Coordinates of C-alpha atoms and ligand atoms in Angstrom, one line a residue:
M26 CA -9.1 3.2 4.2
L27 CA -9.8 6.0 6.4
K28 CA -13.4 6.1 6.4
G29 CA -14.7 7.8 9.5
K30 CA -11.4 8.4 11.0
K31 CA -10.8 12.0 12.4
I32 CA -7.3 13.5 11.6
L33 CA -6.1 16.9 13.2
L34 CA -3.9 18.5 10.7
A35 CA -1.4 20.9 12.3
I36 CA 0.5 23.0 9.8
T37 CA 3.7 25.1 10.7
G38 CA 5.5 27.7 9.0
S39 CA 7.7 26.1 6.6
I40 CA 7.9 26.3 2.6
A41 CA 6.6 22.8 2.6
A42 CA 3.3 23.9 3.7
Y43 CA 2.1 24.4 0.2
K44 CA 1.9 20.4 0.4
S45 CA -0.5 20.3 3.2
I46 CA -3.3 21.3 0.6
L47 CA -2.7 18.0 -1.2
L48 CA -2.5 16.3 2.1
V49 CA -5.9 17.6 3.0
R50 CA -7.4 16.4 -0.3
L51 CA -5.7 13.1 0.1
L52 CA -7.1 12.5 3.5
V53 CA -10.4 13.7 2.6
K54 CA -10.7 11.4 -0.5
S55 CA -9.5 8.4 1.9
G56 CA -12.6 9.0 3.7
A57 CA -11.1 10.8 6.7
E58 CA -12.7 13.7 8.6
V59 CA -9.9 16.5 9.0
K60 CA -9.8 19.6 11.0
V61 CA -6.8 22.0 10.6
I62 CA -5.0 24.0 12.9
M63 CA -2.1 26.3 12.1
T64 CA 0.4 28.5 13.6
S65 CA 0.3 32.2 12.3
A66 CA 3.8 31.7 10.7
A67 CA 2.0 29.2 8.4
K68 CA -0.7 31.6 7.3
N69 CA 2.5 33.2 5.3
F70 CA 2.8 30.0 3.2
V71 CA -0.8 28.7 2.6
S72 CA -4.2 30.2 3.1
P73 CA -6.7 29.2 5.8
L74 CA -9.3 29.7 3.5
V75 CA -8.0 27.1 1.0
L76 CA -7.8 24.7 3.9
S77 CA -11.1 25.1 5.4
T78 CA -12.9 24.9 2.0
L79 CA -11.2 21.6 1.4
S80 CA -11.4 20.1 5.0
N81 CA -15.1 21.5 5.3
N82 CA -14.2 22.8 8.7
K83 CA -13.1 25.9 10.2
V84 CA -9.2 26.4 10.5
L85 CA -7.9 27.5 13.8
V86 CA -4.9 29.7 14.3
D87 CA -5.2 31.4 17.6
L88 CA -6.2 30.5 21.1
F89 CA -8.6 33.2 21.2
D90 CA -10.8 33.9 18.3
E91 CA -13.1 37.0 18.3
D92 CA -13.7 36.8 22.0
T93 CA -14.0 33.1 22.1
W94 CA -11.7 30.7 23.6
A95 CA -10.6 27.7 21.4
N96 CA -10.9 24.7 23.3
H97 CA -7.7 23.1 22.6
V98 CA -8.3 20.1 24.9
M99 CA -11.1 19.1 23.0
L100 CA -9.3 19.0 19.7
G101 CA -6.6 16.5 20.9
R102 CA -9.4 14.4 22.3
W103 CA -11.6 14.7 19.3
A104 CA -8.6 13.2 16.8
D105 CA -7.7 9.7 16.2
V106 CA -4.2 11.0 15.2
M107 CA -2.7 14.4 15.4
L108 CA -0.4 15.0 12.5
V109 CA 2.2 17.8 12.5
A110 CA 3.0 18.4 8.6
P111 CA 5.1 20.1 7.8
L112 CA 7.2 20.5 11.2
S113 CA 9.6 23.4 11.3
C114 CA 12.6 23.6 13.1
N115 CA 11.1 26.3 15.4
T116 CA 8.1 24.4 16.4
L117 CA 10.0 21.2 17.0
S118 CA 12.3 22.9 19.3
K119 CA 9.0 24.2 21.2
M120 CA 7.6 20.8 21.2
A121 CA 10.6 19.2 22.5
S122 CA 11.1 21.8 25.4
G123 CA 7.2 21.7 26.2
Q124 CA 6.6 25.4 25.4
C125 CA 2.8 26.7 24.7
D126 CA 2.9 30.0 22.9
S127 CA 0.4 29.2 20.3
L128 CA -2.9 27.0 19.7
L129 CA -1.0 24.3 17.9
L130 CA 1.4 23.8 21.0
A131 CA -1.4 23.9 23.5
V132 CA -3.4 21.2 21.3
Y133 CA -0.1 19.3 21.1
L134 CA 0.6 19.5 24.9
S135 CA -3.0 18.2 25.8
A136 CA -3.4 15.7 22.9
T137 CA -4.3 12.3 24.2
C138 CA -4.3 10.9 20.7
P139 CA -1.1 9.5 18.9
V140 CA 1.2 12.3 17.5
V141 CA 2.9 12.0 14.0
V142 CA 5.2 14.6 12.7
S143 CA 6.7 15.2 9.4
P144 CA 9.8 17.4 9.7
A145 CA 10.7 19.8 7.0
M146 CA 13.9 22.1 6.9
D147 CA 17.4 22.6 5.2
E148 CA 19.8 19.9 5.4
D149 CA 22.3 21.9 7.6
M150 CA 19.5 22.6 10.1
W151 CA 18.2 19.0 10.1
H152 CA 21.7 17.6 10.8
H153 CA 22.2 20.3 13.8
P154 CA 23.1 18.7 17.0
S155 CA 20.3 20.5 18.5
T156 CA 17.7 19.1 16.0
R157 CA 18.9 15.6 16.6
K158 CA 18.5 16.2 20.1
N159 CA 15.0 17.5 19.8
I160 CA 13.9 14.6 17.5
Q161 CA 15.3 12.3 20.0
S162 CA 13.0 14.1 22.7
L163 CA 10.0 13.7 20.5
E164 CA 10.5 10.1 20.0
S165 CA 11.2 9.7 23.9
Y166 CA 7.4 11.0 24.4
G167 CA 6.3 8.5 22.0
N168 CA 5.7 10.6 19.1
K169 CA 6.2 9.1 15.6
I170 CA 8.7 10.7 13.0
I171 CA 8.2 10.4 9.5
D172 CA 11.5 10.3 7.8
V173 CA 12.3 13.3 5.5
D174 CA 13.0 12.9 2.0
N175 CA 16.4 13.6 0.2
G176 CA 16.1 15.8 -2.7
E177 CA 15.8 19.6 -3.8
L178 CA 15.3 21.9 -1.1
A179 CA 14.0 25.4 -0.9
S180 CA 17.3 26.8 -0.4
G181 CA 18.3 25.4 -3.8
L182 CA 20.6 22.9 -2.4
V183 CA 19.9 19.4 -2.7
G184 CA 20.1 17.0 0.3
E185 CA 18.0 15.4 3.3
G186 CA 15.3 17.5 4.6
R187 CA 12.4 17.6 2.3
M188 CA 9.0 16.7 3.9
A189 CA 7.8 13.3 2.9
E190 CA 5.2 13.5 0.0
P191 CA 1.7 13.6 1.1
E192 CA 0.9 10.1 -0.4
T193 CA 3.8 8.8 1.9
I194 CA 2.4 10.6 5.0
V195 CA -1.3 9.1 4.3
Q196 CA 0.2 5.6 3.7
Y197 CA 2.2 6.0 7.0
I198 CA -0.5 6.8 9.3
T199 CA -2.9 4.3 7.7
E200 CA -0.5 1.5 8.4
Q201 CA 0.7 2.6 11.6
Y202 CA -2.9 3.4 13.2
F203 CA -5.7 1.7 10.9
R204 CA -4.9 -1.8 10.3
D205 CA -7.9 -4.0 11.6
K206 CA -7.6 -7.3 13.4
A207 CA -9.7 -9.6 11.5
L208 CA -6.8 -11.5 10.3
D209 CA -4.4 -10.9 13.2
G210 CA -2.0 -13.7 13.6
K211 CA -2.7 -15.1 9.9
K212 CA -0.1 -15.3 7.4
G213 CA -0.9 -14.5 3.8
L214 CA 1.4 -15.5 0.7
I215 CA 0.1 -13.8 -2.4
T216 CA 1.7 -13.9 -5.9
A217 CA 1.6 -11.3 -8.4
G218 CA 2.5 -10.1 -12.1
P219 CA 3.9 -11.8 -14.9
T220 CA 7.0 -14.3 -15.2
Y221 CA 9.8 -13.7 -17.8
E222 CA 11.2 -16.7 -19.5
P223 CA 14.8 -16.1 -20.9
V224 CA 15.4 -16.6 -24.3
D225 CA 19.1 -15.3 -24.1
P226 CA 20.6 -12.6 -22.1
V227 CA 18.6 -9.7 -23.8
R228 CA 15.2 -11.6 -24.5
F229 CA 12.4 -13.2 -22.8
I230 CA 9.1 -14.4 -23.1
G231 CA 6.4 -12.6 -20.9
N232 CA 2.7 -11.6 -20.8
H233 CA 0.7 -8.4 -20.2
S234 CA 0.0 -9.0 -16.5
S235 CA 0.6 -5.6 -14.5
G236 CA 1.0 -7.1 -11.1
K237 CA -1.9 -4.5 -10.0
M238 CA -4.3 -7.1 -8.8
G239 CA -1.7 -9.3 -6.7
F240 CA -0.3 -6.1 -5.1
A241 CA -3.8 -4.8 -4.1
L242 CA -4.7 -8.0 -2.8
A243 CA -1.4 -8.2 -0.8
E244 CA -2.2 -4.5 0.6
A245 CA -5.9 -5.7 1.2
F246 CA -4.7 -8.8 3.4
Y247 CA -2.1 -6.7 5.2
M248 CA -4.7 -3.9 6.3
R249 CA -7.0 -6.5 7.6
G250 CA -4.3 -7.4 10.0
A251 CA -2.4 -10.4 8.1
E252 CA 1.4 -10.8 7.8
V253 CA 1.9 -10.8 4.0
E254 CA 4.6 -12.3 1.9
L255 CA 4.1 -10.8 -1.7
V256 CA 6.0 -12.9 -4.5
T257 CA 6.1 -10.9 -7.5
G258 CA 7.5 -11.2 -11.1
P259 CA 8.7 -8.0 -12.9
T260 CA 6.5 -5.0 -12.4
I261 CA 6.8 -1.4 -12.0
E262 CA 4.1 -1.6 -9.0
Q263 CA 5.3 -0.8 -5.4
V264 CA 3.8 -1.8 -2.1
K265 CA 2.4 1.1 -0.1
Y266 CA 3.2 -0.5 3.2
K267 CA 6.6 -1.2 4.6
G268 CA 5.3 -4.1 6.6
I269 CA 4.7 -6.4 3.5
N270 CA 7.6 -8.5 2.4
V271 CA 8.3 -8.7 -1.1
T272 CA 10.2 -11.2 -2.7
H273 CA 11.2 -10.3 -6.4
V274 CA 11.7 -13.2 -8.9
K275 CA 11.9 -13.2 -12.7
S276 CA 11.1 -16.7 -14.1
A277 CA 8.4 -19.3 -13.3
D278 CA 11.0 -21.5 -11.8
A279 CA 12.2 -18.8 -9.4
M280 CA 8.7 -18.2 -8.5
Y281 CA 8.1 -21.9 -7.8
N282 CA 11.0 -22.0 -5.3
A283 CA 10.0 -18.9 -3.4
C284 CA 6.4 -19.9 -3.1
V285 CA 7.3 -23.7 -2.2
G286 CA 9.7 -22.1 0.6
L287 CA 6.8 -19.8 1.8
F288 CA 3.9 -22.2 1.5
G289 CA 4.4 -24.2 4.7
S290 CA 3.9 -21.3 7.0
A291 CA 1.1 -19.6 5.0
D292 CA -2.4 -19.8 6.2
I293 CA -3.9 -18.2 3.1
T294 CA -2.2 -18.4 -0.2
V295 CA -3.6 -16.4 -3.2
M296 CA -1.9 -17.2 -6.6
S297 CA -2.9 -14.2 -8.5
A298 CA 0.4 -14.3 -10.9
A299 CA 0.4 -15.0 -14.5
V300 CA 2.9 -17.8 -14.5
A301 CA 4.3 -18.6 -17.8
D302 CA 3.2 -22.4 -18.9
Y303 CA 6.3 -22.7 -21.0
S304 CA 9.7 -21.8 -21.0
P305 CA 12.8 -21.8 -23.3
E306 CA 14.4 -25.2 -23.0
A307 CA 17.9 -24.1 -23.3
P308 CA 18.2 -20.3 -23.1
A309 CA 21.2 -19.1 -25.0
L310 CA 24.2 -17.9 -23.1
E311 CA 25.1 -15.4 -25.5
K312 CA 22.6 -13.1 -27.6
I313 CA 21.0 -14.9 -30.5
K314 CA 22.1 -13.5 -33.8
K315 CA 19.9 -12.8 -36.8
S316 CA 20.4 -15.4 -39.5
S317 CA 18.4 -15.8 -42.9
G318 CA 16.1 -18.8 -42.0
Q319 CA 13.5 -19.1 -39.3
L320 CA 14.3 -19.2 -35.7
V321 CA 12.7 -22.1 -33.9
L322 CA 12.7 -22.2 -29.9
N323 CA 12.0 -25.3 -28.0
L324 CA 9.8 -24.9 -25.2
S325 CA 9.5 -27.0 -22.1
K326 CA 6.6 -27.0 -19.7
T327 CA 7.1 -24.9 -16.4
K328 CA 6.0 -26.4 -13.0
D329 CA 2.3 -25.5 -12.0
I330 CA 2.9 -23.7 -8.7
L331 CA -0.6 -23.6 -7.6
R332 CA -0.8 -27.6 -8.3
S333 CA 2.4 -28.2 -6.6
L334 CA 1.0 -26.3 -3.6
G335 CA -2.2 -28.0 -3.9
E336 CA -0.8 -31.4 -3.4
R337 CA 1.3 -30.0 -0.1
K338 CA -1.8 -28.4 1.2
Q339 CA -2.4 -29.4 4.9
P340 CA -5.8 -29.1 6.6
G341 CA -6.2 -25.5 8.0
Q342 CA -4.6 -23.9 4.8
L343 CA -6.5 -22.2 2.4
L344 CA -5.6 -22.0 -1.2
V345 CA -7.0 -19.8 -3.7
G346 CA -6.2 -19.9 -7.5
F347 CA -6.9 -17.3 -10.3
A348 CA -8.2 -18.3 -13.7
L349 CA -7.9 -16.1 -16.7
E350 CA -10.3 -17.5 -19.5
T351 CA -11.6 -16.3 -22.8
N352 CA -14.3 -18.9 -23.4
N353 CA -16.2 -21.6 -21.5
E354 CA -15.2 -19.6 -18.4
K355 CA -17.0 -21.3 -15.7
E356 CA -16.4 -24.7 -16.7
Y357 CA -12.6 -24.2 -17.3
A358 CA -12.4 -22.3 -13.9
L359 CA -14.2 -25.1 -11.9
G360 CA -11.9 -27.6 -13.6
K361 CA -8.7 -25.7 -12.5
M362 CA -9.9 -25.6 -8.9
K363 CA -10.7 -29.1 -8.7
S364 CA -7.5 -30.4 -10.5
K365 CA -5.2 -28.2 -8.6
N366 CA -7.0 -28.9 -5.2
A367 CA -7.7 -25.4 -4.6
D368 CA -10.5 -24.2 -2.0
M369 CA -11.5 -21.2 -4.2
I370 CA -10.8 -19.8 -7.7
V371 CA -11.4 -16.2 -8.9
L372 CA -12.3 -16.1 -12.4
N373 CA -11.2 -13.3 -15.0
S374 CA -12.7 -13.2 -18.2
L375 CA -11.2 -11.6 -20.9
K376 CA -14.3 -10.8 -22.5
D377 CA -15.2 -8.2 -19.9
A378 CA -14.3 -4.7 -20.9
N379 CA -12.0 -2.8 -18.6
A380 CA -11.3 -6.0 -16.9
G381 CA -8.2 -8.2 -16.4
F382 CA -4.6 -7.4 -17.6
G383 CA -3.2 -3.7 -17.2
H384 CA -6.6 -2.2 -16.3
D385 CA -7.0 -0.5 -12.9
T386 CA -10.5 -2.1 -12.8
N387 CA -11.6 -5.6 -12.8
K388 CA -14.7 -7.7 -12.6
V389 CA -14.5 -11.3 -11.4
T390 CA -16.5 -14.1 -10.3
V391 CA -15.2 -16.0 -7.1
F392 CA -16.0 -19.9 -6.9
E393 CA -15.7 -21.7 -3.8
A394 CA -15.2 -25.5 -3.7
S395 CA -18.6 -25.8 -1.4
G396 CA -20.4 -24.5 -4.6
K397 CA -21.0 -20.9 -3.5
E398 CA -20.5 -18.2 -6.0
H399 CA -19.7 -14.6 -5.8
T400 CA -20.1 -12.2 -8.6
L401 CA -18.2 -8.9 -8.1
G402 CA -19.1 -6.0 -10.5
L403 CA -16.9 -3.8 -12.2
A404 CA -14.5 -2.0 -9.6
S405 CA -11.2 -0.6 -8.9
K406 CA -8.8 -3.7 -8.3
Q407 CA -8.5 -2.3 -4.9
K408 CA -11.9 -2.6 -4.1
I409 CA -12.1 -6.1 -5.8
A410 CA -9.2 -7.2 -3.7
E411 CA -11.0 -5.9 -0.5
E412 CA -14.2 -8.1 -1.4
I413 CA -12.2 -11.0 -2.0
V414 CA -10.5 -10.6 1.3
N415 CA -13.9 -10.4 2.9
I416 CA -15.1 -13.6 1.4
I417 CA -12.1 -15.4 2.6
I418 CA -12.6 -14.0 6.1
D419 CA -16.3 -15.3 5.8
K420 CA -15.1 -18.4 4.7
L421 CA -12.5 -18.7 7.7
N422 CA -15.3 -17.5 10.2
G423 CA -17.2 -20.6 8.9
Ligands
CTP26 N1 -0.4 -21.2 -12.3 C1 0.6 -21.6 -11.5 N2 1.8 -22.4 -12.2 C2 1.6 -22.2 -13.7 C3 0.7 -21.9 -14.4 C4 -0.4 -21.2 -13.6 O1 0.7 -21.4 -10.4 N3 2.8 -22.7 -14.0 C5 -1.5 -20.8 -11.3 C6 -1.9 -19.2 -11.6 O2 -1.2 -18.3 -10.9 C7 -3.5 -19.5 -11.4 C8 -3.9 -20.6 -11.9 O3 -2.7 -21.5 -11.9 O4 -3.8 -19.2 -10.2 C9 -4.4 -20.7 -13.2 O5 -3.7 -20.0 -14.4 P1 -4.0 -20.1 -15.9 O6 -3.0 -19.3 -16.5 O7 -5.7 -19.3 -15.8 O8 -4.4 -21.6 -16.1 P2 -3.3 -22.7 -16.5 O9 -3.4 -23.6 -15.3 O10 -2.1 -22.2 -16.9 O11 -4.1 -23.4 -17.7 P3 -4.5 -22.7 -19.3 O12 -3.3 -21.7 -19.5 O13 -4.3 -23.8 -20.1 O14 -5.6 -22.0 -19.2

């Protein structure tokens, strides 16, 4: 996601500085080039040696280093984003008032790139009127503030003031600055996860879908610039980016209603949810009690959402289905694409090891109605989602 992006991480003296080690690792793992600067107070909490090793770059602390002047102006011009994390109360106050008594503050004042700060302090300090005022000043300068977390603080108290987790910080800057524009102005509708069909108030019929593929698709569309509506069945997955609109549903019927409501304004729809084909005809209102004989449930067919959307499809709308097969895979997948009026179908074979339900990886073949075929080898669901989005972008570009 951050491949080739240049991040300047500025660390100040706060106990939360220990999290900066993980932050550097995450940024580097995401493909970013990272340079670290820190205040001398920050050295009390985290060692420059660890940070220089992880970032593969020298860590700068002072404006003068062994008779050499550190070129603070170039650091702020080099970076795509300057990230101050953790931001202590002291450095916040200095940034707000324009003081310049450290390398970090000199870089901040001369930075031409966007500046994001992730504060960390005790709850009472966080709520102090001077801190509120300083945060407002930073906002008025155009700096972005990452919300503090609520939880255990270094003082032993519990409350607001914890620095956001490194994952949250990386997701924030990725969403804020590094979405591309290939699908700018396009609206995507994605479905994910299983559906739960109620048997009685405590039981349901479901399936093993984890929702991972649909969530990865929603994120991939979003990062290419699309507006995204994600309709998901029950799952523990959570979206990484705040800008994705999520509708939570349980049953196939609820998913049908949500999709029909959103489909009219969608340019691209991808139905990756594992929708139940059958649902108990008359769910019991009270818990079904054990009895000596067999229990027979009458199931009725659910509405086929993809087929219904295929019937409603207008020129200019692109509709993509998924097909989960165990045998005669290609034949069944092509049959579903045609009969449901989809423009593409993504085939998941349950014969492939480490692919499909529950896994973090997948292996799929994408068939286009035009006859084109794309085989995507075993890769993370994120990578597969990005490839599927690339295929869709190529198709839209003709
Ligand atoms: N689908 C749907 N509504 C349903 C059932 C399936 O929208 N009630 C969609 C799925 O989201 C998927 C595609 O149809 O995009 C194919 O789903 P799949 O379960 O592979 O096929 P089915 O059509 O249900 O056929 P079968 O179970 O007989 O293979």
